[in-house]
Structures are given as C-alpha cells and as structure tokens.
Coordinates of C-alpha atoms in Angstrom, one line a residue:
Chain A
X4 CA 50.7 18.2 -22.7
X5 CA 51.0 17.2 -19.1
X6 CA 52.7 20.0 -18.1
X7 CA 49.9 21.6 -15.7
X8 CA 51.2 18.7 -13.2
X9 CA 54.6 20.6 -12.7
X10 CA 55.2 22.1 -9.5
X11 CA 52.3 20.2 -7.9
X12 CA 53.0 17.2 -5.7
X13 CA 50.1 14.8 -7.4
X14 CA 51.6 11.6 -6.2
X15 CA 52.3 12.8 -2.8
X16 CA 48.8 13.8 -2.3
X17 CA 47.5 10.5 -3.4
X18 CA 50.2 8.8 -0.7
X19 CA 48.3 11.2 1.8
X20 CA 45.1 9.7 1.0
X21 CA 46.2 6.1 1.1
X22 CA 47.9 6.7 4.7
X23 CA 44.5 8.1 5.5
X24 CA 42.7 5.3 4.6
X25 CA 44.9 2.9 5.8
X26 CA 45.1 4.2 9.4
X27 CA 41.2 5.1 9.6
X28 CA 40.5 1.5 8.3
X29 CA 42.3 0.0 11.2
X30 CA 41.1 2.3 13.8
X31 CA 37.5 1.6 12.3
X32 CA 37.7 -2.0 12.4
X33 CA 39.1 -2.2 16.4
X34 CA 36.0 0.1 17.0
X35 CA 33.4 -1.3 14.7
X36 CA 34.0 -4.5 16.0
X37 CA 33.8 -3.6 19.5
X38 CA 30.7 -2.2 18.8
X39 CA 29.3 -5.0 16.9
X40 CA 30.0 -7.3 20.1
X41 CA 28.1 -4.8 22.1
X42 CA 25.1 -5.1 19.5
X43 CA 25.0 -8.7 19.8
X44 CA 25.6 -9.0 23.6
X45 CA 23.2 -10.7 26.0
X46 CA 23.5 -7.5 28.0
X47 CA 21.0 -5.0 27.2
X48 CA 22.6 -1.9 28.2
X49 CA 25.6 -2.6 25.9
X50 CA 23.2 -3.1 23.0
X51 CA 21.7 -0.3 23.7
X52 CA 24.7 1.7 23.5
X53 CA 25.8 0.1 20.4
X54 CA 22.5 0.7 18.4
X55 CA 22.5 4.4 19.7
X56 CA 26.2 5.0 18.6
X57 CA 25.4 3.4 15.3
X58 CA 22.0 5.5 14.7
X59 CA 23.6 8.8 15.6
X60 CA 26.5 8.7 14.0
X61 CA 25.4 7.8 10.7
X62 CA 22.9 10.2 10.6
X63 CA 25.3 12.8 11.1
X64 CA 27.3 14.1 7.9
X65 CA 31.2 13.2 7.9
X66 CA 31.8 16.5 7.0
X67 CA 30.3 17.9 10.4
X68 CA 32.1 15.4 12.3
X69 CA 35.6 16.4 10.5
X70 CA 35.0 19.7 11.0
X71 CA 34.2 19.4 14.5
X72 CA 37.1 17.6 15.2
X73 CA 39.1 20.8 14.0
X74 CA 37.1 23.5 15.2
X75 CA 35.9 21.7 18.4
X76 CA 38.1 19.4 19.8
X77 CA 41.5 20.8 18.8
X78 CA 40.4 24.5 18.8
X79 CA 38.1 24.7 22.2
X80 CA 39.0 21.3 24.1
X81 CA 42.9 21.4 23.3
X82 CA 42.8 18.1 21.9
X83 CA 45.9 18.3 19.4
X84 CA 46.5 14.7 19.3
X85 CA 50.1 15.1 20.5
X86 CA 50.9 17.6 17.8
X87 CA 50.2 21.2 19.3
X88 CA 52.8 22.8 17.2
X89 CA 52.8 20.9 14.1
X90 CA 49.5 22.0 12.3
X91 CA 49.5 19.5 9.5
X92 CA 50.2 16.4 11.8
X93 CA 47.4 17.3 13.8
X94 CA 45.1 17.9 11.0
X95 CA 46.0 14.5 9.6
X96 CA 45.5 12.9 13.3
X97 CA 42.3 14.7 13.9
X98 CA 41.1 13.3 10.4
X99 CA 41.9 10.0 10.9
X100 CA 40.3 10.1 14.5
X101 CA 37.1 11.6 12.8
X102 CA 37.2 9.2 9.8
X103 CA 37.2 6.0 12.1
X104 CA 34.8 7.1 14.5
X105 CA 32.4 7.7 11.8
X106 CA 33.2 4.4 10.0
X107 CA 33.3 2.3 12.8
X108 CA 29.2 2.6 12.9
X109 CA 29.3 1.1 9.2
X110 CA 31.9 -1.6 10.2
X111 CA 29.6 -2.7 12.9
X112 CA 26.5 -2.7 10.9
X113 CA 28.3 -5.1 8.3
X114 CA 30.0 -7.2 11.1
X115 CA 26.5 -7.6 12.6
X116 CA 24.7 -8.3 9.2
X117 CA 27.5 -11.1 8.5
X118 CA 26.5 -12.7 12.1
X119 CA 23.0 -12.4 11.1
X120 CA 23.4 -14.6 7.8
X121 CA 24.4 -17.4 10.0
X122 CA 20.9 -19.5 10.4
X123 CA 20.0 -20.0 13.9
X124 CA 20.0 -23.9 13.4
X125 CA 23.4 -23.7 13.0
X126 CA 24.2 -22.6 16.5
X127 CA 21.3 -25.0 17.9
X128 CA 22.5 -27.9 16.1
X129 CA 25.7 -27.4 17.9
X130 CA 24.4 -26.8 21.0
X131 CA 22.5 -30.0 20.7
X132 CA 25.8 -31.9 20.4
X133 CA 27.0 -30.5 23.6
X134 CA 29.8 -27.9 22.0
X135 CA 30.3 -25.2 24.6
X136 CA 29.7 -21.7 24.2
X137 CA 33.2 -21.0 23.2
X138 CA 33.2 -24.0 20.9
X139 CA 29.9 -22.7 19.3
X140 CA 31.3 -19.5 18.6
X141 CA 34.5 -20.2 17.1
X142 CA 34.0 -23.5 15.6
X143 CA 30.5 -23.2 14.1
X144 CA 29.6 -19.1 13.9
X145 CA 32.2 -17.1 13.5
X146 CA 34.1 -19.0 10.5
X147 CA 30.5 -18.9 8.7
X148 CA 29.8 -15.3 9.6
X149 CA 33.7 -13.8 8.7
X150 CA 33.1 -15.3 5.4
X151 CA 30.0 -13.3 4.6
X152 CA 31.4 -10.3 6.3
X153 CA 34.2 -9.9 3.6
X154 CA 31.9 -8.2 0.9
X155 CA 30.5 -5.8 3.1
X156 CA 33.4 -4.9 4.4
X157 CA 35.0 -4.3 1.1
X158 CA 32.3 -1.7 0.4
X159 CA 33.0 -0.1 3.6
X160 CA 36.6 0.3 2.5
X161 CA 36.1 1.5 -0.8
X162 CA 33.6 4.1 0.7
X163 CA 36.0 5.1 3.0
X164 CA 38.7 6.0 0.5
X165 CA 36.5 7.9 -1.1
X166 CA 35.3 9.7 2.1
X167 CA 38.9 10.5 2.9
X168 CA 38.7 13.4 0.7
X169 CA 36.3 15.1 3.3
X170 CA 39.9 15.6 5.3
X171 CA 40.3 18.4 2.7
X172 CA 37.8 20.4 4.6
X173 CA 40.2 20.7 7.8
X174 CA 43.4 21.4 5.1
X175 CA 44.8 17.9 5.1
X176 CA 47.1 17.9 1.9
X177 CA 45.5 15.1 0.1
X178 CA 44.2 14.5 -3.2
X179 CA 40.9 16.8 -3.3
X180 CA 42.6 19.8 -1.8
X181 CA 45.2 19.6 -4.4
X182 CA 42.6 19.1 -7.1
X183 CA 40.6 22.1 -5.7
X184 CA 43.9 24.2 -5.8
X185 CA 45.0 22.8 -9.4
X186 CA 41.7 23.7 -10.7
X187 CA 41.5 26.9 -9.7
X188 CA 44.9 28.0 -10.9
X189 CA 45.6 26.2 -14.1
X190 CA 43.6 26.3 -17.5
X191 CA 43.1 22.5 -18.0
X192 CA 39.9 21.9 -16.0
X193 CA 38.9 18.5 -17.8
X194 CA 42.6 17.2 -17.8
X195 CA 43.1 17.8 -14.1
X196 CA 39.4 16.3 -13.3
X197 CA 40.7 13.4 -15.3
X198 CA 44.0 12.8 -13.8
X199 CA 42.4 12.8 -10.1
X200 CA 39.3 10.5 -11.3
X201 CA 42.0 8.1 -12.7
X202 CA 43.9 8.0 -9.4
X203 CA 40.7 7.1 -7.3
X204 CA 39.7 4.7 -10.0
X205 CA 43.1 3.0 -9.7
X206 CA 42.8 3.2 -5.6
X207 CA 39.0 1.6 -5.4
X208 CA 38.9 -0.8 -8.4
X209 CA 41.5 -3.3 -7.4
X210 CA 40.0 -3.0 -3.9
X211 CA 36.7 -4.0 -5.1
X212 CA 37.8 -6.6 -7.5
X213 CA 40.3 -8.4 -5.3
X214 CA 37.7 -8.2 -2.3
X215 CA 35.2 -9.3 -4.4
X216 CA 36.6 -12.1 -5.7
X217 CA 37.8 -13.3 -2.3
X218 CA 34.3 -13.3 -0.6
X219 CA 32.8 -14.8 -3.8
X220 CA 35.4 -17.8 -3.4
X221 CA 35.0 -17.8 0.4
X222 CA 31.3 -17.7 0.4
X223 CA 29.4 -20.4 2.5
X224 CA 27.2 -22.3 -0.5
X225 CA 23.8 -22.6 1.3
Chain B
X29 CA 15.4 -14.7 23.8
X30 CA 17.0 -17.4 21.4
X31 CA 19.9 -15.7 18.9
X32 CA 22.7 -17.0 17.0
X33 CA 25.3 -16.4 19.6
X34 CA 23.5 -17.3 23.2
X35 CA 20.8 -19.7 24.6
X36 CA 18.0 -18.3 27.0
X37 CA 20.3 -17.5 29.9
X38 CA 19.8 -19.4 33.1
X39 CA 20.6 -18.6 36.6
X40 CA 24.3 -18.3 36.1
X41 CA 24.1 -16.7 32.9
X42 CA 21.7 -13.9 34.4
X43 CA 24.0 -13.2 37.2
X44 CA 26.8 -12.9 35.3
X45 CA 24.8 -10.5 32.8
X46 CA 24.0 -8.4 35.7
X47 CA 27.5 -8.1 36.6
X48 CA 28.7 -6.9 33.0
X49 CA 25.6 -4.5 32.7
X50 CA 26.9 -2.9 36.3
X51 CA 30.4 -2.6 35.0
X52 CA 29.4 -1.1 31.9
X53 CA 27.1 1.2 33.3
X54 CA 30.0 2.4 35.5
X55 CA 32.3 2.8 32.9
X56 CA 29.8 4.7 30.5
X57 CA 28.8 6.9 33.6
X58 CA 32.4 8.0 33.9
X59 CA 32.9 8.4 30.6
X60 CA 29.9 11.2 30.3
X61 CA 31.1 12.7 33.4
X62 CA 34.6 13.1 32.3
X63 CA 32.8 14.6 29.2
X64 CA 30.4 17.1 31.4
X65 CA 33.8 17.9 33.3
X66 CA 35.8 19.0 30.5
X67 CA 33.0 21.1 29.1
X68 CA 32.7 22.6 32.3
X69 CA 36.4 23.4 32.7
X70 CA 36.3 25.0 29.5
X71 CA 33.5 27.0 30.3
X72 CA 30.9 25.5 27.5
X73 CA 28.0 25.0 29.9
X74 CA 27.5 28.4 30.4
X75 CA 23.6 29.3 29.5
X76 CA 24.9 32.4 27.6
X77 CA 26.3 30.0 25.0
X78 CA 23.3 27.7 24.8
X79 CA 20.9 30.5 24.9
X80 CA 20.8 32.0 21.4
X81 CA 18.9 28.4 20.3
X82 CA 16.2 29.5 22.5
X83 CA 15.6 32.7 20.6
X84 CA 14.2 33.0 17.2
X85 CA 16.9 35.4 16.0
X86 CA 19.5 32.7 15.4
X87 CA 16.7 30.3 13.9
X88 CA 15.3 32.9 11.7
X89 CA 18.8 34.7 10.5
X90 CA 21.2 31.6 10.4
X91 CA 19.9 28.3 10.8
X92 CA 16.4 28.2 8.9
X93 CA 17.8 29.7 5.8
X94 CA 20.7 27.2 5.7
X95 CA 18.3 24.3 6.7
X96 CA 16.1 25.5 3.8
X97 CA 19.2 25.5 1.2
X98 CA 20.0 21.8 2.4
X99 CA 16.4 20.8 1.8
X100 CA 16.4 22.6 -1.6
X101 CA 19.7 20.9 -3.0
X102 CA 18.8 17.6 -1.5
X103 CA 15.5 17.4 -2.6
X104 CA 16.6 18.6 -6.3
X105 CA 19.2 16.2 -6.4
X106 CA 16.9 13.3 -5.3
X107 CA 14.2 14.2 -8.0
X108 CA 17.0 14.3 -10.6
X109 CA 19.0 11.3 -9.6
X110 CA 16.1 8.9 -8.9
X111 CA 14.9 8.9 -12.7
X112 CA 18.2 9.0 -14.1
X113 CA 19.3 6.0 -11.5
X114 CA 16.5 4.0 -12.8
X115 CA 17.2 4.6 -16.2
X116 CA 21.0 3.8 -16.0
X117 CA 20.3 0.7 -14.0
X118 CA 17.5 -1.0 -16.5
X119 CA 20.4 0.2 -19.7
X120 CA 22.5 -1.8 -17.6
X121 CA 20.3 -4.7 -17.6
X122 CA 19.3 -4.3 -21.6
X123 CA 19.9 -7.0 -24.3
X124 CA 21.7 -4.9 -26.5
X125 CA 25.4 -4.6 -26.0
X126 CA 25.6 -1.3 -27.2
X127 CA 23.4 -0.1 -24.6
X128 CA 24.7 -2.1 -21.7
X129 CA 28.4 -1.3 -22.5
X130 CA 28.2 2.1 -22.2
X131 CA 25.5 2.5 -19.2
X132 CA 28.1 -0.2 -17.3
X133 CA 31.0 2.3 -18.0
X134 CA 29.2 5.6 -16.8
X135 CA 28.0 4.0 -13.9
X136 CA 31.1 2.2 -12.6
X137 CA 33.0 5.6 -13.2
X138 CA 30.8 7.5 -11.5
X139 CA 30.6 5.4 -8.6
X140 CA 34.6 5.0 -8.2
X141 CA 34.8 8.9 -7.6
X142 CA 34.4 10.7 -4.7
X143 CA 31.7 13.0 -4.4
X144 CA 33.6 16.1 -3.6
X145 CA 35.8 15.6 -6.8
X146 CA 32.7 15.7 -8.7
X147 CA 31.2 19.0 -6.9
X148 CA 34.8 20.7 -7.3
X149 CA 34.9 19.9 -10.6
X150 CA 31.3 21.0 -11.3
X151 CA 32.0 24.2 -9.7
X152 CA 34.8 25.1 -11.8
X153 CA 33.3 23.8 -15.0
X154 CA 30.4 26.3 -14.5
X155 CA 32.6 28.9 -13.5
X156 CA 34.5 28.7 -16.8
X157 CA 32.1 27.3 -19.6
X158 CA 28.8 28.4 -18.7
X159 CA 27.1 31.9 -17.7
X160 CA 25.5 30.6 -14.3
X161 CA 25.8 33.7 -11.7
X162 CA 28.2 33.2 -8.9
X163 CA 25.4 33.2 -6.4
X164 CA 23.8 30.4 -8.3
X165 CA 26.8 28.4 -9.1
X166 CA 27.5 26.5 -5.5
X167 CA 24.0 25.4 -5.7
X168 CA 24.2 23.9 -9.5
X169 CA 28.0 22.4 -8.6
X170 CA 26.6 20.5 -5.5
X171 CA 23.1 19.2 -7.1
X172 CA 25.6 18.1 -10.3
X173 CA 28.1 16.3 -7.9
X174 CA 25.4 14.6 -6.1
X175 CA 23.3 13.7 -9.0
X176 CA 26.2 12.1 -10.6
X177 CA 27.3 10.2 -8.1
X178 CA 24.1 9.1 -6.4
X179 CA 22.5 8.2 -9.9
X180 CA 25.2 5.8 -10.7
X181 CA 25.0 4.1 -7.1
X182 CA 21.0 4.2 -7.6
X183 CA 21.4 2.5 -10.9
X184 CA 23.4 -0.5 -8.9
X185 CA 20.5 -0.5 -6.4
X186 CA 17.7 -0.8 -9.5
X187 CA 20.1 -3.4 -11.1
X188 CA 20.5 -5.4 -7.8
X189 CA 16.7 -5.2 -7.1
X190 CA 15.5 -6.3 -10.2
X191 CA 17.9 -9.3 -10.5
X192 CA 16.7 -10.3 -7.3
X193 CA 13.5 -11.3 -8.6
X194 CA 12.4 -14.8 -9.5
X195 CA 13.3 -15.8 -12.9
X196 CA 9.8 -17.4 -13.4
X197 CA 8.6 -13.2 -13.0
X198 CA 9.9 -12.5 -16.5
X199 CA 9.6 -16.0 -17.9
X200 CA 5.6 -15.8 -17.3
X201 CA 5.5 -12.0 -18.6
X202 CA 6.9 -13.5 -21.8
X203 CA 4.6 -16.3 -21.6
X204 CA 1.5 -14.3 -21.8
X205 CA 2.8 -12.1 -24.7
X206 CA 4.0 -9.2 -22.8
X207 CA 7.2 -7.1 -24.7
X208 CA 9.9 -6.3 -22.8
X209 CA 9.1 -2.7 -22.3
X210 CA 5.8 -3.7 -20.7
X211 CA 7.6 -6.7 -18.7
X212 CA 9.7 -4.1 -16.9
X213 CA 7.2 -1.3 -16.2
X214 CA 4.3 -3.8 -15.5
X215 CA 5.9 -6.8 -13.9
X216 CA 9.3 -6.2 -12.9
X217 CA 9.8 -3.0 -11.6
X218 CA 6.7 -2.6 -9.3
X219 CA 8.0 -5.7 -7.4
X220 CA 11.6 -4.7 -7.2
X221 CA 10.6 -1.3 -5.8
X222 CA 9.6 -2.7 -2.6
X223 CA 12.8 -4.6 -2.5
X224 CA 14.8 -1.9 -3.1
X225 CA 13.2 0.6 -0.8
X226 CA 15.6 0.2 2.3
X227 CA 18.8 0.7 0.0
X228 CA 17.3 3.6 -1.8
X229 CA 16.5 5.5 1.7
X230 CA 19.8 5.1 2.8
X231 CA 20.9 6.6 -0.2
X232 CA 18.7 9.2 0.3
X233 CA 20.2 9.7 3.5
X234 CA 23.7 10.0 1.9
X235 CA 22.3 12.5 -0.5
X236 CA 21.1 14.7 2.5
X237 CA 24.2 14.3 4.5
X238 CA 26.8 15.4 1.4
X239 CA 24.9 18.2 0.9
X240 CA 27.3 19.4 3.8
X241 CA 30.3 19.0 1.7
X242 CA 29.2 21.9 -0.5
X243 CA 29.0 24.0 2.7
X244 CA 32.6 23.9 3.5
X245 CA 34.2 23.3 0.1
X246 CA 32.7 25.7 -2.4
X247 CA 30.8 27.9 -0.2
X248 CA 27.3 26.6 -0.6
X249 CA 25.3 28.4 2.0
X250 CA 23.8 25.3 3.5
X251 CA 23.1 24.4 7.3
X252 CA 26.9 23.8 8.3
X253 CA 28.0 26.6 6.2
X254 CA 25.8 29.1 8.1
X255 CA 26.8 27.5 11.4
X256 CA 29.9 29.0 10.7
X257 CA 28.3 32.4 10.6
X258 CA 26.4 31.8 13.3
X259 CA 29.2 30.6 15.8
X260 CA 31.3 33.7 14.8
X261 CA 28.5 35.7 15.8
X262 CA 27.8 34.3 19.0
X263 CA 31.1 32.7 19.8
X264 CA 29.5 29.5 20.2
X265 CA 31.2 26.7 18.5
X266 CA 30.4 23.6 20.3
X267 CA 26.7 24.4 21.0
X268 CA 26.4 25.3 17.5
X269 CA 27.8 22.2 16.3
X270 CA 25.8 20.1 18.7
X271 CA 22.5 22.2 17.4
X272 CA 23.2 21.3 13.4
X273 CA 24.2 17.6 14.3
X274 CA 20.6 16.9 16.0
X275 CA 19.2 18.6 13.1
X276 CA 20.7 16.3 10.5
X277 CA 19.7 13.7 12.8
X278 CA 16.1 14.9 12.7
X279 CA 16.0 15.1 9.3
X280 CA 17.6 11.9 8.4
X281 CA 15.3 10.6 11.1
X282 CA 11.9 11.6 9.3
X283 CA 13.3 10.5 6.0
X284 CA 13.7 6.6 7.1
X285 CA 10.4 6.9 9.4
X286 CA 8.5 8.0 6.2
X287 CA 10.5 5.1 4.3
X288 CA 9.8 2.5 6.7
X289 CA 5.9 3.5 6.5
X290 CA 5.7 3.7 2.7
X291 CA 7.6 0.3 2.7
X292 CA 5.0 -1.3 5.0
X293 CA 2.2 0.1 3.1
X294 CA 3.7 -1.2 -0.4
X295 CA 4.3 -4.6 1.1
X296 CA 0.5 -4.8 2.6
X297 CA -1.1 -3.5 -0.7
X298 CA -2.0 -6.3 -2.8
X299 CA -3.4 -3.9 -5.7
X300 CA -0.4 -2.3 -6.9
X301 CA 1.8 -5.2 -7.3
X302 CA -0.2 -8.5 -7.4
X303 CA -0.8 -11.2 -4.8
X304 CA 2.7 -13.1 -5.7
X305 CA 4.8 -9.9 -4.1
X306 CA 3.6 -10.2 -0.6
X307 CA 5.4 -14.1 -0.3
X308 CA 7.6 -13.2 -2.5
X309 CA 9.4 -10.2 -1.0
X310 CA 9.2 -11.4 2.4
X311 CA 10.6 -14.5 1.9
X312 CA 13.1 -13.4 -0.8
X313 CA 13.8 -9.7 0.5
X314 CA 16.4 -10.0 3.3
X315 CA 18.4 -12.7 1.9
X316 CA 18.4 -11.7 -1.7
X317 CA 18.9 -8.1 -1.3
X318 CA 21.7 -8.8 1.5
X319 CA 23.1 -11.0 -1.4
X320 CA 23.0 -8.9 -4.0
X321 CA 24.7 -6.1 -2.0
X322 CA 26.9 -7.4 0.0
X323 CA 28.7 -10.6 -1.4
X324 CA 27.6 -10.2 -5.0
X325 CA 29.5 -9.0 -7.9
X326 CA 30.2 -5.8 -6.6
X327 CA 33.1 -4.1 -8.0
X328 CA 32.9 -0.7 -7.0
X329 CA 31.3 1.1 -3.7
X330 CA 27.6 0.0 -4.1
X331 CA 26.7 -1.4 -1.0
X332 CA 28.9 0.8 0.9
X333 CA 26.4 3.5 -0.6
X334 CA 25.0 3.8 2.9
X335 CA 28.2 6.7 3.1

C-alpha cells in the first residue's frame, strides 16, 4: 500500500529539513544572542539598533525574506554564497542565511525575556554584598536567566523546524517541496499528506518533550 | 536607570559608554555605507527603478489588488480561527475525558505540522474532491491551512489564559451557584481575554505573514505574488521587495497598535470584567502568561506561535 513512495527520496528530503534546521538554529543562536546583548546593553545606540532590527524583521513574512535572498541577494547583488555554479548548494545556503536572520529576532526576544524574569532584587543584593559586575553576571544573573530561557528557546526551535518548509519557495529540495511534487503526481492524496505530517510530528514532538522536561527540571523555584 | 544587569552609571561607566557608542556608530555607518555603495554599483539607486511607486498605476494594477487579497485571506482566516480556537481551547479544559482527549489530539496534531504542508494538502484536496473553481481554489486552500494551524495555536493560548487565572475565580463562581457553562462565559473568559490579548495578537500577525506562503507556493494572488508581476513589468526586483516589506511592516504595526489600544481599554474598564480584574491581571499577567507560554508544559510550538 506504500508503493506510492517508490521513486521518491522521502528520507532524503527530511534529512535536508534537519540540516536546514540545525544550521539555521546555530546561526540564529549566535546572531540572536548578540542582538539580545545589544538590547540589554547600557549603550542607547546599541539598544536602538537591536530594537529596530527585531521589530522590522519580526513583522516581515519569512517568505518575503527567503524569496529575496534568492531573487535579490543572489540574482541582483551576486551574493552566491561561494557556490555560483551549483544552484542547489547556493539555494541551501541562502535559505540558511534567511532563516537565521529571521529566527535571530525571536531568539533575541526569548533571551531578553529570560533575563527579565530574574528579579532586580537578585542583582541588587549581589551588588550590596560587593560582587563585581562580572561576578554579578556570571554567578547570579546568567545562571538564573539561562534556565528560564530553555523553554522559550525550545519553542523557537520547534517553530524553526516548521519554518524550514518555506525554503521550498526557492527550490531547496526539502520535505515540503517533495510533498508538493508527490501530491500533484500521485493519486493517494491522503496517504501522502499523512506521511509528511507524521514526519514533522516525529521531528517536533521529541524536541518539545525533551526540552520541556529539561526546562521544568531546571526551572528556578521562586 | 537601574536594570538587572547594571547600576546607574558613574563617571567612568559613562565615559566607557560614550566610547562604545562611538565605535558602534562607526561600524553601523560603515555597514550602511557599504550597502549604499553596493546598491549604487549595481545601479539599484537609479530613480527610474523607484519612480513607478510614486505613480498610481503600479499601485492600482499590482500592489493594491494584492494587498486586498492578503487582507481578505487574513481577515477570513482570523474570523474563522478565533472562535474555533476558543472552542478547542475550552474543550481541552472539559471535565469529560471524551471531550478533552480528542480535542487535545486535534490541537497537538495540527500544531506540529507546518502551515505550508496544510496549504499544499488543502489545495490538492479541493482540486480532487470538491468542485471549487480553480480561481477560488488558492484562496480556499490558504484560508483552510491558516485556520487549521492557527486555530490549534489559539486553542493553546486560550487554554493557558484560562489556566493562568487564580483558582478562586472558578471556586467563587461555583460557590454562588453558577453552572460550568456560566462560569466559563461570565467569569473566566472575560478575565482571560485581557491576559491572552498580547499572545492572540502576535498570532494574528502570524496569520497576516503566512498569507505570503500561498502567494509563492500555490499561486494565490496576494501581495508577494503581485510583486512578482510588478517586478517583471518594471524590472525593479529590489525596489519592489523594499516596498512590499514596508507594506507588511505597516500592516502588522497597525494591527499591534490597535491591539495595545484595545488591551489598555479592556484593562481600564471595570464594567466588563469586575473590579478584581484590574489588580489581578496587572499583577498576574506578565509572570503568569510567561510561565504558561515559556516554561510551562508546552510540548509543541505554542509559545513559538509568534512565527
């Protein structure tokens, strides 16, 4: 009954989804942390830049960003990401770039909200007993903040996994693009839909369960 | 200003901040200058490419019809998804296992699937099994995908919002003899709405943004789709992207501002929700909502709903 799967590389497509997710997650984590550092810094200009970036990027559809990386960055500005002759690699790298730039705004917000959950009294008490800025940050604030960041970051990661399907818009051969092709050519609409839905449930559910368990376990009891 | 991370700056810290500001300003200026330079090099700053947007034709033939379709799909999806989400959210809180269980399965299932897959599936489904005309089909598919996904996310928001209320509220309602339905509609929901509003609005922003998926993947003629036709006509790809991005930002900005206005109004009015609400939500809201969405028992992409 699963003969409609023949001739299609479903696992390969999902592997592409996983690769997109992992690479953009790493990229957005780095850039998002930098943005969060800017947004909580004492320098007004950095705060302004961080706020502006987050508010602009969050309100533009991811689809617009991804399509722009291909039609704008690559075609007009010649940013081929070191793969000008290999269209597939180029599309993949551009998609990672777009996903990371977009997701970083949400990572930044998750981290910032984590820092905000630490009561001000904690830092005030730490300063009162004479700890230096670095000690306040590394011994008091960050250990508490990082724990409360896990939950929100897990949600960002899950959303990112689902958002990688947008890469289909610029022809990256991941799950959604393969589903589009299969569903148009094969008769078993429902079965194909079920297979791909199951694939995403398998990808997102364990992430949510494991990280949810971790964030509960590590939560600061207040 | 005192924050969790640093004290009110003294003379040394102030001097250091000035140095940081100057360094950052120079870096930012260099970056912007580089962008400007690259644009100029590729001839993207020529007025001829930007001029179409100052004339009415580009707007009336391409952008405005696209924007109208975006708004139509988003509005219809919102109107259907909101009550459906409330229904599933409340069902998940039911005392009866045979209501709670299936509602939970539906919500968790559709929340775990990318909205694009739902749209692609709906598009094919309408094509094969219904007699929706091919002009109407993309609109139907986009709305179906958006409704299925966002209703399940909204259901989680509603559930978390109701759970964030103090237990005394439902106990008091029970004590004065209200039925379960009355407790929900007269006591819990009105209070929860204020607490949920920020999360609901960020989900409505998601709906507006996700209409763009239908434009690229199933040929729904919304804003991003008509941008393609426009750019093909005037040969101004970069410029059209800038204009479309600005339009989306404006649209979502209006939506968010309206919501914060509404939130302030709801919070101030005593009539709708009773005197308890004012102090309750203001005190409870940030911590409770954050707890429910952030570190709570999320197994799916609930809090990441802001995508």
